[in-house]
Amino acid sequence: MIKRLSVKNHETIAKDTFALVLKGAPPHKPGQFINITVPGEHFLRRPFSIADQEDDEILVIYKVFGSGTQALSEVKIGETLDCLTCLGNGFGMTKHKHVYLIGGGVGIPPLYYLAKALKKHAIDVTMVLGFNTEADCFLIEAFETLGTVIVATLDGSRGIQGTVLEGLKDHTVNYYYAVGPNPMLKALTSIYKDGEVSLEERMGCGFGACMGCSIKTKHEPKRVCKEGPVFKVEELVWKT
Amino acid sequence: MENLKVTLPGMVLQNPIMPASGTFGFGFDFVDYYDINILGSIMTKAITQHPRYGNAVPRIAEVTSGMLNAIGLQNLGVEEAVNAIFPRLPSIYRHKVIANVSGSTVEEYVAVIKALNKVDQIGAYEINISCPNIKEGGMAFSVDETMASYVTKACKAVSEKPIYVKLSPNVTDIVKIAKAVEAAGADAITLINTLLGMRIDVKTRKPVLNNIYGGLSGPAIKPVALKMVYQVYRNVSIPIIGMGGIMTKEDVVEFMMAGASAVAIGTGNLVDPMICHTIVHELESYISSLGFEKIEALVGVAHG
Ligand SMILES: Cc1cc2nc3c(=O)[nH]c(=O)nc-3n(C[C@H](O)[C@H](O)[C@H](O)COP(=O)(O)OP(=O)(O)OC[C@H]3O[C@@H](n4cnc5c(N)ncnc54)[C@H](O)[C@@H]3O)c2cc1C
Ligand SMILES: Cc1cc2nc3c(=O)[nH]c(=O)nc-3n(C[C@H](O)[C@H](O)[C@H](O)COP(=O)(O)O)c2cc1C
Ligand code: FES
């Protein structure tokens, strides 16, 4: 759907990291994303995961990365943004009674909405969240209301020093959901085989039309925007 | 809507608006946005003889007023198109479509056309000659008059439907190629395909696209496309379908005034899935405000 969503709240929550609340959205599933037209001379839209939804209000948490996210960060409360909503398939529900949610950096936001949904299904969650440094950390207190949280920072300024892999030491991971940079996902999926990961790819459209985001999987090519962004670990083949 | 009707070889279109090849698939991704039956026709995604994955990602880069793509003609191959895609198409679209045919050898174009001839819903073929000719050293069919003419003749010989040849702007003299394909029997010309370009990521110091080069499309190329339509119109007598950067009803009118009998909208669909719908609905009152009753009267008026 194409929707003009109005900015209800927009604030800094960590270093270069913003929380954007948009009103007027149709219902989304955890793991789905929206594609936003950002202000200024940006021809393509920018894709962002849904970090939470309550009624018609969605939360997007993003980091300023380049000029498009920079322009987005300057949008004021009350302005409207043109969005393609309800994109992609969300995370699958699981039969497991306890699962791990593993996130790196701005991969973390969609896990919050997922954690809330899993709790509603009486599934216990342990979150393992990786950041570069303490100043980058966000959403930790919110996650703590939902389950056990393990924080890892590369420089050790908060929680365990290292990556999410260090955070997972001594844990038996039966089923997991992971979102984050490709090197993190590649390392995780080489160790833990039963789970789902959400991927990012450069997108032309975000709704299946251009084949721009098509990746090879075990059996056939799949579009990250349409058949994804969530994939079963066993489907993935990593570029070498 | 009667005033928007246009005629192309082998096809009558309720209006001159159609999505360009590769930006609309076969339409299935757009039915959540609008009833695509309002489109004059649809130019399908490329169809090759065998399934193709295309190039490795990243395949997309943003540029000022447009984008680069290096999809590499990803498609499921002609067999799957005939057996699995075309049989489902009438459920979402009831008019004739234009099948985009691609290949790396003349034999491949011929094989694809032979396999598609039995599909009733195809009104014409759009022959994408921008592909590299692997038998002749990888040079694109589109850059050489002899090769362009040869592939057109070969397609014409086996085709049971009109042949529209799609020209590449990556040439020194587009008029020469246009005249060559007209002489070889093309029923219409479609232009332009994308212009070659690239981008470099200053953070990684590497080209953004895995393929290094990609095809530039969108508003950035509109003046180039318009000029080529205008130029070709002066030099050939077969109809032209114009495309390149169309985003608005004004752009449509410009292309038709330059000499296009119909237009295709490509990249616009990617950023605004409703773009064709919007333009179709605005067109009649817009041309009337310009003093035209029938849209066909616009074709070539810029030539005086
Ligand atoms: C499904 C999905 C969900 C995402 N969710 C979030 C999120 O919740 N929070 C968040 O901070 N970021 C998220 N991203 C990444 C976000 O889309 C990019 O950071 C953003 O597009 C960068 O735009 P820019 O103009 O600032 O960067 P530039 O580098 O200037 O952008 C240039 C082009 O590259 C594209 N691009 C650059 N980085 C990425 C990337 N990582 N993924 C896809 N396209 C990229 C841009 O969209 C743009 O077309 C998500 C990406 C995808 C595909
Ligand atoms: C993502 C993408 C895929 C394309 N795929 C094809 C294709 O398969 N065959 C083809 O003949 N042209 C293809 N094209 C070219 C378009 O059909 C069109 O000629 C060109 O993009 C110029 O029009 P535009 O500026 O409106 O996009 C593609 C263009 C884009 C952006
Ligand atoms: S971004 Fe266009 S198909 Fe996925």
XYZ file of C-alpha atoms and ligand atoms in Angstrom:
632
model
C 0.000 0.000 0.000
C 1.089 3.586 -0.549
C 0.393 5.733 2.472
C 1.239 9.234 3.597
C 2.174 8.761 7.226
C 2.506 11.671 9.609
C 5.446 12.049 11.938
C 4.143 11.795 15.478
C 7.479 11.697 17.246
C 11.097 11.890 16.161
C 14.000 11.855 18.576
C 17.613 10.869 19.054
C 17.994 7.717 21.161
C 21.714 6.966 20.761
C 24.688 8.193 18.776
C 23.405 9.031 15.246
C 20.389 6.854 15.992
C 16.804 8.069 15.759
C 13.391 6.786 16.773
C 10.664 7.811 14.354
C 6.986 7.259 15.136
C 4.673 7.369 12.118
C 0.900 7.529 12.319
C -1.688 6.218 9.879
C -0.131 2.838 9.123
C -1.972 -0.392 8.297
C -1.109 -3.461 10.433
C 2.382 -4.942 9.976
C 3.813 -8.275 11.017
C 7.157 -8.429 12.835
C 9.895 -8.613 10.188
C 8.052 -6.581 7.571
C 9.431 -3.266 6.394
C 8.412 0.019 4.829
C 10.048 1.939 1.992
C 10.175 5.675 2.639
C 10.627 8.562 0.221
C 13.129 10.740 2.056
C 13.265 14.514 1.501
C 15.582 16.216 -0.953
C 17.150 14.976 -4.156
C 16.917 11.275 -3.366
C 15.469 9.325 -6.248
C 15.023 5.926 -4.614
C 13.124 5.173 -1.453
C 14.880 3.966 1.709
C 13.860 0.662 3.349
C 13.432 0.375 7.148
C 12.137 -2.385 9.402
C 9.171 -2.018 11.670
C 10.545 -1.839 15.221
C 7.109 -1.784 16.843
C 3.473 -1.136 16.075
C 0.575 -0.108 18.263
C -2.734 0.509 16.512
C -1.907 2.662 13.485
C 1.412 3.901 14.860
C 4.660 2.330 13.770
C 8.110 2.811 15.195
C 11.203 2.935 12.981
C 14.656 3.057 14.520
C 17.430 4.026 12.166
C 21.011 5.135 12.085
C 22.291 7.984 9.944
C 24.384 6.212 7.353
C 24.504 8.407 4.248
C 22.713 11.396 2.782
C 19.245 9.805 2.665
C 19.128 8.903 6.336
C 20.701 12.295 7.092
C 17.793 13.986 5.277
C 15.322 11.747 7.090
C 16.790 12.759 10.449
C 15.835 16.376 9.727
C 12.129 15.628 9.279
C 9.974 17.414 11.863
C 7.000 16.293 13.919
C 3.781 16.961 11.985
C 5.356 16.533 8.534
C 4.260 13.606 6.376
C 6.281 10.930 4.603
C 5.274 8.942 1.517
C 5.669 5.256 2.398
C 5.147 1.869 0.790
C 3.881 -0.183 3.706
C 3.533 -3.879 4.623
C 6.503 -5.001 2.505
C 8.032 -8.468 2.658
C 7.114 -11.475 4.734
C 7.608 -11.376 8.437
C 9.284 -13.805 10.796
C 7.690 -17.221 11.224
C 6.242 -18.339 14.542
C 7.941 -21.270 16.214
C 6.970 -24.330 18.219
C 9.935 -23.843 20.540
C 9.177 -22.642 24.068
C 12.359 -20.605 24.276
C 14.242 -18.821 21.495
C 17.177 -16.473 21.032
C 16.887 -13.092 19.333
C 20.286 -12.028 18.084
C 20.824 -8.537 16.726
C 23.722 -6.377 15.621
C 23.495 -2.561 15.516
C 20.565 -1.266 13.477
C 19.557 -4.868 12.846
C 18.176 -4.852 16.381
C 14.963 -2.796 15.894
C 12.753 -5.458 14.218
C 13.625 -7.885 17.017
C 11.798 -5.688 19.493
C 8.470 -6.047 17.697
C 9.200 -9.763 17.274
C 10.008 -10.198 20.979
C 6.670 -8.654 21.905
C 4.813 -10.961 19.514
C 6.650 -14.045 20.821
C 5.806 -13.101 24.404
C 2.134 -12.918 23.436
C 2.475 -16.508 22.220
C 4.035 -17.433 25.575
C 7.444 -18.060 24.040
C 10.380 -17.081 26.246
C 13.092 -14.985 24.682
C 16.751 -14.334 25.373
C 18.138 -11.329 23.551
C 21.759 -11.067 22.540
C 22.451 -7.547 21.326
C 25.723 -6.410 19.778
C 26.893 -2.809 19.468
C 30.190 -1.099 18.709
C 30.323 0.884 21.909
C 28.161 2.060 24.799
C 27.175 5.298 23.006
C 25.532 3.219 20.256
C 23.335 1.200 22.612
C 19.567 1.613 22.423
C 16.367 -0.202 23.354
C 18.115 -2.285 26.058
C 15.761 -1.297 28.893
C 12.738 -1.984 26.706
C 14.059 -5.445 25.865
C 14.697 -6.137 29.556
C 10.947 -5.996 30.203
C 10.535 -8.913 27.782
C 13.239 -11.364 28.819
C 16.906 -11.900 29.535
C 19.207 -9.472 27.734
C 22.886 -10.055 27.032
C 24.752 -7.041 25.688
C 28.055 -7.266 23.868
C 30.118 -4.284 22.738
C 33.209 -4.495 20.579
C 35.179 -2.263 22.927
C 33.738 -3.733 26.110
C 32.309 -0.395 27.256
C 29.011 -2.103 28.082
C 28.312 -5.769 28.794
C 30.565 -8.452 27.423
C 33.491 -7.447 25.245
C 33.224 -8.833 21.740
C 30.551 -9.713 19.232
C 27.212 -11.457 19.727
C 29.127 -14.729 19.293
C 30.945 -14.066 22.578
C 27.569 -13.238 24.082
C 26.276 -16.660 23.068
C 29.145 -18.616 24.633
C 27.897 -21.256 27.106
C 24.378 -21.049 25.665
C 22.591 -23.833 23.862
C 20.770 -22.196 20.993
C 17.879 -24.371 19.867
C 16.111 -21.815 17.680
C 16.967 -18.227 16.876
C 16.072 -15.121 14.921
C 18.907 -12.876 13.808
C 19.251 -9.499 12.118
C 22.444 -7.566 11.550
C 25.372 -6.990 9.247
C 26.193 -9.792 6.809
C 29.520 -10.807 8.427
C 27.675 -11.336 11.735
C 24.922 -13.365 10.048
C 27.427 -15.401 8.092
C 29.335 -16.303 11.261
C 26.155 -17.108 13.179
C 24.623 -19.276 10.488
C 27.827 -21.255 10.119
C 27.502 -22.327 13.768
C 23.761 -22.375 14.473
C 21.692 -24.116 11.832
C 18.133 -23.834 13.077
C 16.702 -20.355 12.796
C 15.671 -17.427 10.655
C 17.595 -14.362 9.583
C 16.500 -11.092 8.036
C 18.715 -9.811 5.211
C 19.384 -6.382 3.739
C 20.025 -5.742 0.073
C 20.107 -2.666 -2.146
C 16.646 -2.175 -3.483
C 15.216 -0.506 -6.550
C 11.574 -0.864 -5.616
C 11.035 -2.887 -2.417
C 7.930 -4.679 -3.697
C 9.163 -7.236 -6.215
C 9.139 -5.350 -9.511
C 12.783 -4.797 -10.469
C 14.666 -7.971 -9.445
C 17.308 -5.674 -7.978
C 17.474 -7.508 -4.656
C 17.407 -11.065 -5.967
C 19.831 -13.406 -4.175
C 20.747 -17.015 -4.788
C 19.328 -19.476 -2.265
C 19.695 -23.273 -2.046
C 16.964 -23.962 -4.560
C 16.089 -20.849 -6.520
C 16.779 -17.125 -6.622
C 14.612 -15.134 -4.225
C 13.874 -11.439 -3.889
C 14.894 -10.096 -0.480
C 12.023 -7.596 -0.658
C 9.286 -10.030 -1.655
C 10.146 -13.610 -0.634
C 12.302 -12.177 2.190
C 13.611 -10.255 3.970
C 13.385 -13.160 6.421
C 14.960 -16.433 5.287
C 15.387 -19.827 6.928
C 19.045 -20.466 7.763
C 19.065 -23.672 5.712
C 18.044 -21.795 2.516
C 20.972 -19.404 2.554
C 24.078 -19.545 0.418
C 26.698 -16.952 1.198
C 28.813 -15.260 -1.456
C 32.452 -16.042 -0.918
C -11.227 7.048 -22.844
C -11.992 6.637 -26.583
C -9.899 9.772 -27.240
C -6.806 8.093 -25.791
C -6.879 5.164 -28.207
C -3.697 4.586 -30.213
C -2.824 2.053 -32.888
C 0.436 0.159 -33.169
C 1.301 -2.585 -35.644
C -0.885 -5.560 -34.731
C -2.378 -3.869 -31.666
C -4.986 -1.316 -30.724
C -4.314 0.195 -27.288
C -7.014 1.857 -25.178
C -4.370 4.436 -24.247
C -0.683 4.979 -25.027
C 0.591 4.154 -21.527
C 2.476 0.937 -20.793
C 5.098 -0.134 -18.299
C 8.584 -0.640 -19.747
C 10.298 -4.003 -19.765
C 11.999 -5.062 -16.550
C 10.267 -2.603 -14.263
C 6.915 -4.342 -13.992
C 7.657 -8.070 -14.203
C 4.508 -9.500 -15.755
C 2.330 -7.277 -13.586
C 1.733 -9.597 -10.632
C 3.526 -7.326 -8.157
C 1.250 -4.397 -9.043
C -2.210 -5.886 -8.591
C -2.113 -4.996 -4.885
C -1.784 -1.355 -5.953
C -4.367 -0.999 -8.756
C -6.359 -2.802 -11.442
C -3.738 -3.047 -14.171
C -6.402 -3.555 -16.859
C -6.347 0.223 -17.339
C -2.917 -0.036 -19.017
C -2.667 0.282 -22.792
C -0.383 -2.746 -22.806
C 2.453 -4.256 -20.773
C 6.024 -4.766 -21.932
C 7.078 -7.915 -20.103
C 10.348 -8.626 -18.326
C 13.012 -10.003 -20.677
C 12.469 -13.582 -21.790
C 15.532 -15.638 -22.735
C 15.806 -19.212 -23.947
C 17.113 -20.590 -20.660
C 16.613 -19.450 -17.054
C 19.053 -16.732 -16.025
C 19.967 -15.595 -12.537
C 21.690 -12.481 -13.849
C 24.452 -10.572 -12.092
C 25.499 -10.811 -8.471
C 24.161 -8.172 -6.062
C 24.482 -5.251 -5.504
C 22.630 -4.646 -8.739
C 21.144 -1.254 -7.920
C 22.717 2.149 -7.342
C 21.068 5.499 -6.881
C 22.182 8.486 -8.951
C 20.964 12.067 -9.202
C 17.486 11.907 -10.760
C 17.666 8.236 -11.546
C 19.292 4.913 -10.912
C 21.696 2.355 -12.293
C 20.741 -1.274 -12.661
C 22.754 -4.340 -13.526
C 20.084 -6.997 -13.181
C 21.499 -9.029 -16.046
C 18.165 -10.132 -17.540
C 17.147 -12.385 -14.681
C 14.181 -14.484 -15.809
C 12.852 -18.019 -15.631
C 13.379 -18.815 -19.315
C 10.891 -19.181 -22.146
C 9.596 -22.624 -21.178
C 8.528 -21.446 -17.744
C 7.087 -18.258 -19.278
C 4.925 -20.289 -21.669
C 3.906 -22.984 -19.184
C 3.616 -21.115 -15.918
C 3.479 -17.349 -16.400
C 1.415 -16.630 -19.528
C -1.375 -19.056 -18.503
C -1.867 -17.023 -15.289
C -1.676 -13.608 -16.962
C -5.323 -13.372 -18.153
C -6.435 -13.501 -14.524
C -4.835 -10.102 -13.902
C -4.683 -8.506 -17.371
C -7.037 -8.975 -20.298
C -5.400 -6.987 -23.122
C -2.539 -7.951 -25.409
C 0.979 -7.635 -24.066
C 4.331 -7.029 -25.729
C 6.839 -9.774 -24.946
C 10.429 -8.576 -24.452
C 12.775 -11.037 -26.164
C 16.480 -11.185 -25.304
C 19.350 -13.412 -26.312
C 23.098 -13.820 -26.586
C 22.985 -15.298 -30.089
C 20.682 -14.851 -33.064
C 19.634 -18.494 -32.614
C 18.477 -17.705 -29.072
C 16.182 -14.865 -30.204
C 14.750 -17.183 -32.840
C 14.180 -20.000 -30.352
C 12.407 -17.699 -27.900
C 10.101 -16.289 -30.583
C 9.235 -19.750 -31.918
C 8.290 -20.861 -28.412
C 6.207 -17.721 -27.748
C 4.335 -17.696 -31.071
C 1.627 -19.925 -29.646
C 0.795 -17.507 -26.815
C -2.352 -15.659 -27.942
C -2.012 -12.836 -25.435
C 1.218 -11.646 -27.001
C 0.373 -8.894 -29.491
C 3.940 -8.146 -30.563
C 7.547 -8.842 -29.678
C 9.960 -6.225 -28.425
C 13.408 -7.369 -29.466
C 15.993 -6.175 -26.958
C 19.116 -5.928 -29.076
C 21.205 -4.304 -26.337
C 22.452 -7.731 -25.245
C 26.067 -8.686 -25.942
C 26.465 -11.039 -28.885
C 28.620 -13.792 -27.399
C 29.395 -15.386 -30.758
C 30.809 -12.177 -32.221
C 33.102 -11.184 -29.367
C 30.559 -9.795 -26.932
C 29.717 -6.590 -28.773
C 26.058 -5.679 -28.427
C 23.817 -6.377 -31.442
C 22.538 -2.838 -31.066
C 25.750 -1.004 -31.900
C 26.308 -2.315 -35.379
C 23.952 -1.817 -38.356
C 24.789 -5.183 -39.888
C 24.184 -7.106 -36.675
C 21.022 -5.143 -35.836
C 19.684 -5.807 -39.288
C 20.650 -9.477 -39.160
C 18.912 -10.142 -35.855
C 15.809 -8.234 -37.001
C 15.570 -10.301 -40.196
C 16.038 -13.559 -38.305
C 13.280 -12.646 -35.826
C 10.973 -11.458 -38.596
C 11.444 -14.728 -40.484
C 10.066 -16.901 -37.677
C 7.661 -14.505 -35.993
C 3.912 -14.825 -36.296
C 3.492 -11.400 -34.681
C 4.817 -7.894 -35.365
C 8.418 -7.206 -34.404
C 9.298 -4.033 -32.515
C 13.048 -3.535 -32.224
C 14.326 -1.822 -29.068
C 17.282 0.437 -29.701
C 20.161 1.210 -27.391
C 21.277 4.810 -26.875
C 24.888 3.645 -26.460
C 25.736 4.284 -30.119
C 27.319 7.026 -32.177
C 24.461 7.365 -34.645
C 21.076 6.027 -33.613
C 19.498 7.043 -36.933
C 21.727 4.614 -38.821
C 20.612 1.723 -36.617
C 16.962 2.796 -36.823
C 17.098 2.890 -40.625
C 18.842 -0.476 -40.713
C 16.177 -2.231 -38.623
C 13.407 -0.549 -40.607
C 14.954 -1.809 -43.834
C 15.282 -5.267 -42.266
C 11.525 -5.395 -41.735
C 10.934 -4.113 -38.200
C 7.297 -3.154 -37.719
C 8.058 -0.557 -35.044
C 10.944 0.835 -33.024
C 11.055 1.205 -29.261
C 13.628 3.465 -27.634
C 15.573 4.075 -25.528
C 17.111 1.328 -23.465
C 19.392 2.395 -20.600
C 22.609 4.415 -20.961
C 25.734 2.829 -19.526
C 27.102 4.354 -16.334
C 28.719 3.618 -12.998
C 29.150 4.815 -9.406
C 31.920 4.464 -6.889
C 31.396 4.109 -3.133
C 33.902 6.531 -1.630
C 33.884 4.685 1.710
C 34.864 1.311 0.237
C 36.716 2.867 -2.748
C 35.019 0.352 -5.012
C 32.325 0.463 -7.687
C 28.878 0.246 -6.077
C 27.610 -2.318 -8.561
C 29.074 -5.786 -8.454
C 28.974 -5.682 -12.261
C 30.879 -2.334 -12.135
C 28.777 -0.844 -14.973
C 25.024 -0.565 -15.085
C 22.211 0.923 -17.103
C 21.192 4.476 -16.261
C 17.459 5.172 -16.272
C 14.951 7.624 -14.886
C 14.509 11.401 -15.316
C 18.281 11.805 -15.741
C 18.029 10.330 -19.259
C 14.843 12.011 -20.444
C 16.416 14.767 -22.572
C 18.628 12.199 -24.315
C 15.680 9.881 -24.938
C 13.478 12.672 -26.219
C 16.146 13.837 -28.622
C 16.596 10.321 -29.969
C 12.839 9.847 -30.482
C 12.706 13.172 -32.308
C 15.701 12.284 -34.466
C 14.484 8.800 -35.346
C 10.976 10.082 -36.145
C 12.433 12.354 -38.828
C 14.215 9.474 -40.474
C 11.968 6.420 -40.379
C 8.322 5.902 -41.198
C 7.496 3.001 -38.838
C 5.863 3.861 -35.483
C 7.954 4.618 -32.402
C 7.307 3.732 -28.777
C 9.194 6.295 -26.708
C 10.632 5.823 -23.238
C 13.314 7.157 -20.930
C 12.634 9.044 -17.729
C 8.891 9.524 -18.081
C 7.418 10.503 -14.699
C 4.480 12.796 -15.542
C 1.697 13.429 -18.059
C 3.748 16.349 -19.384
C 6.601 13.941 -20.141
C 4.189 11.675 -22.039
C 3.016 14.581 -24.150
C 6.590 15.659 -24.878
C 7.498 12.193 -26.153
C 4.398 12.040 -28.329
C 5.027 15.505 -29.723
C 8.569 14.362 -30.534
C 7.119 11.503 -32.553
C 6.214 8.601 -30.276
C 2.923 6.824 -31.078
C 2.878 5.372 -27.574
C 5.130 5.519 -24.526
C 6.550 3.251 -21.880
C 7.226 4.127 -18.266
C 10.036 2.205 -16.608
C 11.869 3.374 -13.529
C 8.914 5.542 -12.505
C 7.018 2.372 -11.527
C 9.720 1.445 -9.035
C 9.516 4.596 -6.955
C 5.796 5.181 -7.459
C 3.895 1.945 -8.124
C 0.809 4.022 -8.996
C 2.517 6.138 -11.652
C 0.914 4.553 -14.741
C -2.498 4.598 -13.075
C -2.134 8.273 -12.183
C -1.021 9.290 -15.665
C -3.748 7.291 -17.447
C -6.351 9.070 -15.356
C -4.916 12.542 -15.919
C -4.158 12.265 -19.598
C -7.457 12.974 -21.322
C -8.222 16.210 -19.516
C -4.595 17.267 -19.847
C -4.461 16.919 -23.633
C -7.816 18.608 -23.866
C -6.417 21.543 -21.896
C -3.689 21.729 -24.556
C -6.299 21.911 -27.288
C -6.220 18.281 -28.446
C -9.259 16.050 -28.569
C -7.622 12.824 -29.731
C -4.222 11.829 -28.418
C -3.098 10.479 -31.792
C -3.103 14.073 -33.042
C -0.128 14.794 -30.778
C 2.240 12.447 -32.558
C 5.087 14.372 -34.139
C 3.540 17.840 -33.842
C 6.874 19.223 -32.633
C 8.200 18.679 -36.151
C 5.822 21.364 -37.472
C 14.694 -4.696 4.582
C 15.600 -3.628 5.161
C 15.364 -3.145 6.433
C 16.186 -2.159 6.982
N 15.921 -1.721 8.239
C 16.680 -0.758 8.795
C 16.395 -0.263 10.100
O 15.431 -0.686 10.748
N 17.198 0.699 10.602
C 18.281 1.195 9.877
O 18.980 2.064 10.390
N 18.568 0.738 8.656
C 17.804 -0.216 8.086
N 18.097 -0.673 6.807
C 19.225 -0.069 6.099
C 18.812 1.268 5.484
O 17.888 1.034 4.432
C 20.028 2.009 4.925
O 20.856 2.380 5.983
C 19.638 3.260 4.156
O 18.976 2.919 2.966
C 20.848 4.103 3.841
O 20.456 5.218 3.086
P 21.417 6.490 2.970
O 20.873 7.380 1.910
O 21.628 7.094 4.282
O 22.795 5.840 2.531
P 23.545 5.897 1.124
O 24.679 4.982 1.199
O 23.805 7.302 0.707
O 22.456 5.286 0.164
C 22.694 5.073 -1.208
C 21.781 3.968 -1.711
O 22.168 2.713 -1.150
C 21.110 2.130 -0.430
N 21.637 1.472 0.793
C 22.700 1.865 1.535
N 22.879 1.027 2.580
C 21.927 0.085 2.477
C 21.588 -1.064 3.256
N 22.261 -1.412 4.354
N 20.534 -1.819 2.859
C 19.832 -1.485 1.747
N 20.103 -0.408 0.997
C 21.132 0.360 1.347
C 20.189 3.273 -0.107
O 18.859 2.845 0.117
C 20.317 4.137 -1.327
O 19.542 3.635 -2.391
C 17.292 -1.654 6.240
C 17.525 -2.131 4.949
C 16.700 -3.110 4.406
C 16.966 -3.611 3.026
C 15.472 -2.491 -13.237
C 15.380 -2.387 -14.730
C 15.307 -3.553 -15.501
C 15.222 -3.487 -16.884
N 15.134 -4.646 -17.602
C 14.987 -4.588 -18.959
C 14.805 -5.784 -19.713
O 14.726 -6.896 -19.174
N 14.698 -5.682 -21.075
C 14.729 -4.463 -21.698
O 14.606 -4.423 -22.928
N 14.880 -3.314 -20.994
C 15.001 -3.347 -19.647
N 15.127 -2.168 -18.924
C 15.109 -0.864 -19.633
C 13.732 -0.214 -19.565
O 12.760 -1.020 -20.182
C 13.741 1.187 -20.229
O 14.083 1.041 -21.585
C 14.726 2.154 -19.596
O 14.802 1.952 -18.211
C 14.395 3.627 -19.860
O 13.128 4.007 -19.359
P 12.895 4.641 -17.886
O 13.838 5.780 -17.735
O 11.454 5.039 -17.865
O 13.192 3.558 -16.935
C 15.221 -2.218 -17.530
C 15.292 -1.046 -16.762
C 15.360 -1.114 -15.377
C 15.429 0.161 -14.581
S 13.910 -4.270 -4.714
Fe 12.895 -4.467 -6.596
S 12.537 -6.603 -6.602
Fe 13.303 -6.298 -4.633
